[in-house]
Amino acid sequence: MLDEEVRDRLRVAGFLHLKKVFGPTELGHVEALLDPLLERFEGLPSSRAHRPDAKEGGPHLIRDLNRASVELPALKETEVYRRSRELARDLLSVRRVGCSFDHVIYKDPGAGPVDWHQDQVYKTSVPRMRSVHLWIPFHPVGRENGCMQFVEGSHRGGLKPHRSVEGTRVLGSPPEEPYTAEMDLGDVSVHLPLTVHRSLPNRSSTTRRAWILHFSRFGRWEVITPRNVVDLVSQRFWRRRSHEAVSP
């Protein structure tokens, strides 16, 4: 069980760096499931297999597999998944949670950064996500091989304007000095939907592997909860009013 101090730190900073959450055997089990799947990445459905660094004529060095646990249901039977769900339940202070989204990112040697963004910008069906996002690496990560960086307190400023770049949504460089999450084997980072974050380039000679899990109280059913329906209606109403106000 987590104490209230940890939850407070998440609410204030917008992220956590938790030490030694998983053991090598637990992580190795998940990696053994994922590696063969990512080896056949090019043959997976394009709706799930995404290349965020894809440019015409350029190298494709980032493999991003959306909803990996749908493609490979055995992932949900692992100890890493079970304990991640328990951690999310403790952080959200609710009796049960569901996985609303997960994806796996393999950054091959030479891959560039995943630029500054907020996860909320990608979830238009849920205007106010109420979830925690776990970032689980399968090996130590640091500045050399593409660790995460977070801007403390950035979640309190709401959703910021993003621009579209090569099929992704990105922010400019934040003025604040970011926290660099250099993590040992077994460490986990947690962040909120509005926390500004990025990952650094992989300048090492090995692939950087990570599994990202989003948990919320209602999981994938969050989109049809009464609270979210009200949020969607309100958002569309104010968009229409704004459009009418600027129309000639």
Short mmCIF file of C-alpha atoms in Angstrom, two decimals, residues 17-193:
data_model
loop_
_atom_site.label_atom_id
_atom_site.label_comp_id
_atom_site.label_asym_id
_atom_site.label_seq_id
_atom_site.Cartn_x
_atom_site.Cartn_y
_atom_site.Cartn_z
CA HIS A 17 9.79 7.96 -10.02
CA LEU A 18 9.27 4.76 -8.02
CA LYS A 19 12.25 2.56 -7.20
CA LYS A 20 12.50 -1.22 -7.46
CA VAL A 21 8.86 -1.98 -8.12
CA PHE A 22 9.53 -5.12 -10.19
CA GLY A 23 12.14 -7.86 -10.13
CA PRO A 24 14.31 -9.02 -13.06
CA THR A 25 12.40 -12.29 -13.46
CA GLU A 26 9.01 -10.54 -13.71
CA LEU A 27 10.32 -8.08 -16.29
CA GLY A 28 12.12 -10.81 -18.20
CA HIS A 29 8.85 -12.73 -18.55
CA VAL A 30 7.15 -9.74 -20.21
CA GLU A 31 10.14 -9.02 -22.42
CA ALA A 32 10.20 -12.66 -23.59
CA LEU A 33 6.56 -12.27 -24.66
CA LEU A 34 7.07 -8.94 -26.41
CA ASP A 35 10.34 -9.49 -28.26
CA PRO A 36 8.95 -12.03 -30.79
CA LEU A 37 5.91 -9.80 -31.36
CA LEU A 38 8.04 -6.74 -32.06
CA GLU A 39 10.31 -8.77 -34.34
CA ARG A 40 7.36 -9.13 -36.73
CA PHE A 41 6.35 -5.50 -36.30
CA GLU A 42 6.11 -4.79 -40.04
CA GLY A 43 3.49 -7.52 -40.45
CA LEU A 44 1.20 -6.24 -37.70
CA PRO A 45 -1.98 -4.23 -38.48
CA SER A 46 -1.15 -0.63 -39.40
CA SER A 47 -3.88 0.55 -37.00
CA ARG A 48 -1.69 -0.68 -34.15
CA ALA A 49 1.87 -0.71 -35.48
CA HIS A 50 2.96 2.91 -35.63
CA ARG A 51 6.25 4.51 -36.71
CA PRO A 52 6.26 7.98 -35.12
CA ASP A 53 9.60 8.77 -36.78
CA ALA A 54 8.50 7.63 -40.24
CA LYS A 55 9.71 10.02 -42.92
CA GLU A 56 9.96 9.44 -46.62
CA GLY A 57 13.41 8.12 -47.40
CA GLY A 58 14.53 8.25 -43.76
CA PRO A 59 15.28 5.50 -41.24
CA HIS A 60 12.45 4.02 -39.19
CA LEU A 61 13.97 3.47 -35.76
CA ILE A 62 11.00 3.68 -33.37
CA ARG A 63 8.50 0.81 -33.13
CA ASP A 64 5.32 1.85 -31.32
CA LEU A 65 2.72 -0.91 -30.89
CA ASN A 66 -0.66 0.38 -29.68
CA ARG A 67 -2.85 -1.90 -27.55
CA ALA A 68 -0.16 -4.53 -27.22
CA SER A 69 -2.25 -6.44 -24.69
CA VAL A 70 -5.04 -6.83 -27.26
CA GLU A 71 -2.57 -8.23 -29.78
CA LEU A 72 -1.00 -10.40 -27.06
CA PRO A 73 -3.56 -11.16 -24.29
CA ALA A 74 -0.98 -13.15 -22.30
CA LEU A 75 0.48 -9.81 -21.20
CA LYS A 76 -2.50 -9.34 -18.88
CA GLU A 77 -1.66 -12.60 -17.13
CA THR A 78 1.81 -11.43 -16.10
CA GLU A 79 2.88 -10.39 -12.62
CA VAL A 80 4.00 -7.03 -14.01
CA TYR A 81 0.48 -6.29 -15.26
CA ARG A 82 -1.18 -7.47 -12.06
CA ARG A 83 1.05 -5.39 -9.82
CA SER A 84 0.79 -2.38 -12.13
CA ARG A 85 -2.98 -2.55 -11.77
CA GLU A 86 -2.64 -2.71 -7.98
CA LEU A 87 -0.29 0.28 -8.01
CA ALA A 88 -2.73 2.29 -10.14
CA ARG A 89 -5.60 1.38 -7.82
CA ASP A 90 -3.60 2.66 -4.84
CA LEU A 91 -2.63 5.86 -6.62
CA LEU A 92 -6.22 6.59 -7.66
CA SER A 93 -7.62 5.53 -4.26
CA VAL A 94 -10.37 3.39 -5.82
CA ARG A 95 -11.44 -0.23 -5.29
CA ARG A 96 -10.82 -1.36 -8.87
CA VAL A 97 -9.30 -0.03 -12.08
CA GLY A 98 -9.19 -1.05 -15.72
CA CYS A 99 -6.57 -0.63 -18.41
CA SER A 100 -7.82 2.06 -20.78
CA PHE A 101 -4.80 1.88 -23.11
CA ASP A 102 -1.36 0.36 -23.39
CA HIS A 103 1.46 0.47 -25.87
CA VAL A 104 5.02 -0.76 -26.29
CA ILE A 105 7.80 1.44 -27.62
CA TYR A 106 11.07 -0.04 -28.85
CA LYS A 107 13.65 2.62 -29.72
CA ASP A 108 16.38 1.15 -31.85
CA PRO A 109 19.94 2.56 -31.78
CA GLY A 110 20.06 6.01 -33.39
CA ALA A 111 16.36 6.77 -32.78
CA GLY A 112 15.54 10.39 -32.10
CA PRO A 113 13.47 11.83 -29.24
CA VAL A 114 9.74 11.58 -28.77
CA ASP A 115 9.16 15.30 -28.38
CA TRP A 116 7.41 17.21 -25.60
CA HIS A 117 3.69 16.48 -25.37
CA GLN A 118 0.76 15.78 -23.05
CA ASP A 119 -1.01 12.43 -23.41
CA GLN A 120 -4.40 14.13 -23.13
CA VAL A 121 -4.00 15.62 -26.62
CA TYR A 122 -4.42 12.14 -28.15
CA LYS A 123 -7.62 11.22 -26.25
CA THR A 124 -10.33 13.40 -27.80
CA SER A 125 -13.02 10.88 -26.80
CA VAL A 126 -12.27 11.60 -23.11
CA PRO A 127 -11.77 15.38 -22.73
CA ARG A 128 -10.70 15.07 -19.09
CA MET A 129 -8.78 11.87 -18.58
CA ARG A 130 -8.75 10.65 -14.97
CA SER A 131 -5.97 8.11 -15.26
CA VAL A 132 -2.42 7.30 -14.24
CA HIS A 133 0.17 6.32 -16.85
CA LEU A 134 2.92 3.86 -15.93
CA TRP A 135 6.16 3.75 -17.93
CA ILE A 136 7.96 0.44 -17.37
CA PRO A 137 11.43 -0.12 -18.90
CA PHE A 138 12.92 -3.61 -19.19
CA HIS A 139 16.47 -2.50 -18.43
CA PRO A 140 18.27 0.52 -16.93
CA VAL A 141 17.58 3.76 -18.82
CA GLY A 142 19.49 7.04 -18.78
CA ARG A 143 20.37 10.02 -20.91
CA GLU A 144 22.33 7.85 -23.33
CA ASN A 145 19.57 5.41 -24.31
CA GLY A 146 16.34 7.44 -24.22
CA CYS A 147 15.04 7.92 -20.70
CA MET A 148 12.00 10.04 -19.85
CA GLN A 149 11.92 13.69 -18.82
CA PHE A 150 9.05 15.44 -17.02
CA VAL A 151 8.20 19.08 -16.31
CA GLU A 152 7.16 19.39 -12.68
CA GLY A 153 3.75 20.97 -12.10
CA SER A 154 3.00 21.25 -15.84
CA HIS A 155 -0.27 19.34 -15.43
CA ARG A 156 -1.79 22.23 -13.51
CA GLY A 157 -1.83 24.52 -16.56
CA GLY A 158 -4.42 22.54 -18.53
CA LEU A 159 -4.08 21.25 -22.08
CA LYS A 160 -1.60 23.32 -24.06
CA PRO A 161 -1.70 24.00 -27.82
CA HIS A 162 0.16 21.30 -29.75
CA ARG A 163 1.24 21.34 -33.38
CA SER A 164 1.15 18.39 -35.76
CA VAL A 165 4.53 17.04 -36.89
CA GLU A 166 4.84 13.84 -38.95
CA GLY A 167 1.58 12.44 -37.58
CA THR A 168 2.36 13.26 -33.94
CA ARG A 169 1.39 16.17 -31.68
CA VAL A 170 4.21 18.16 -30.09
CA LEU A 171 4.86 21.19 -27.91
CA GLY A 172 7.75 23.61 -28.06
CA SER A 173 10.57 23.38 -25.53
CA PRO A 174 9.23 24.16 -22.04
CA PRO A 175 11.01 26.94 -20.18
CA GLU A 176 11.31 24.94 -16.96
CA GLU A 177 14.25 22.66 -16.23
CA PRO A 178 12.87 19.12 -16.61
CA TYR A 179 13.35 16.21 -14.27
CA THR A 180 15.37 13.47 -15.99
CA ALA A 181 14.17 10.04 -14.90
CA GLU A 182 17.30 7.91 -15.05
CA MET A 183 15.98 4.55 -13.93
CA ASP A 184 17.50 1.31 -12.67
CA LEU A 185 16.13 -2.11 -13.54
CA GLY A 186 12.79 -2.50 -11.77
CA ASP A 187 12.04 1.23 -11.51
CA VAL A 188 8.76 2.69 -12.81
CA SER A 189 7.70 6.22 -13.62
CA VAL A 190 4.09 7.39 -13.29
CA HIS A 191 2.60 10.54 -14.77
CA LEU A 192 -0.76 12.20 -15.26
CA PRO A 193 -2.55 12.87 -18.58
#
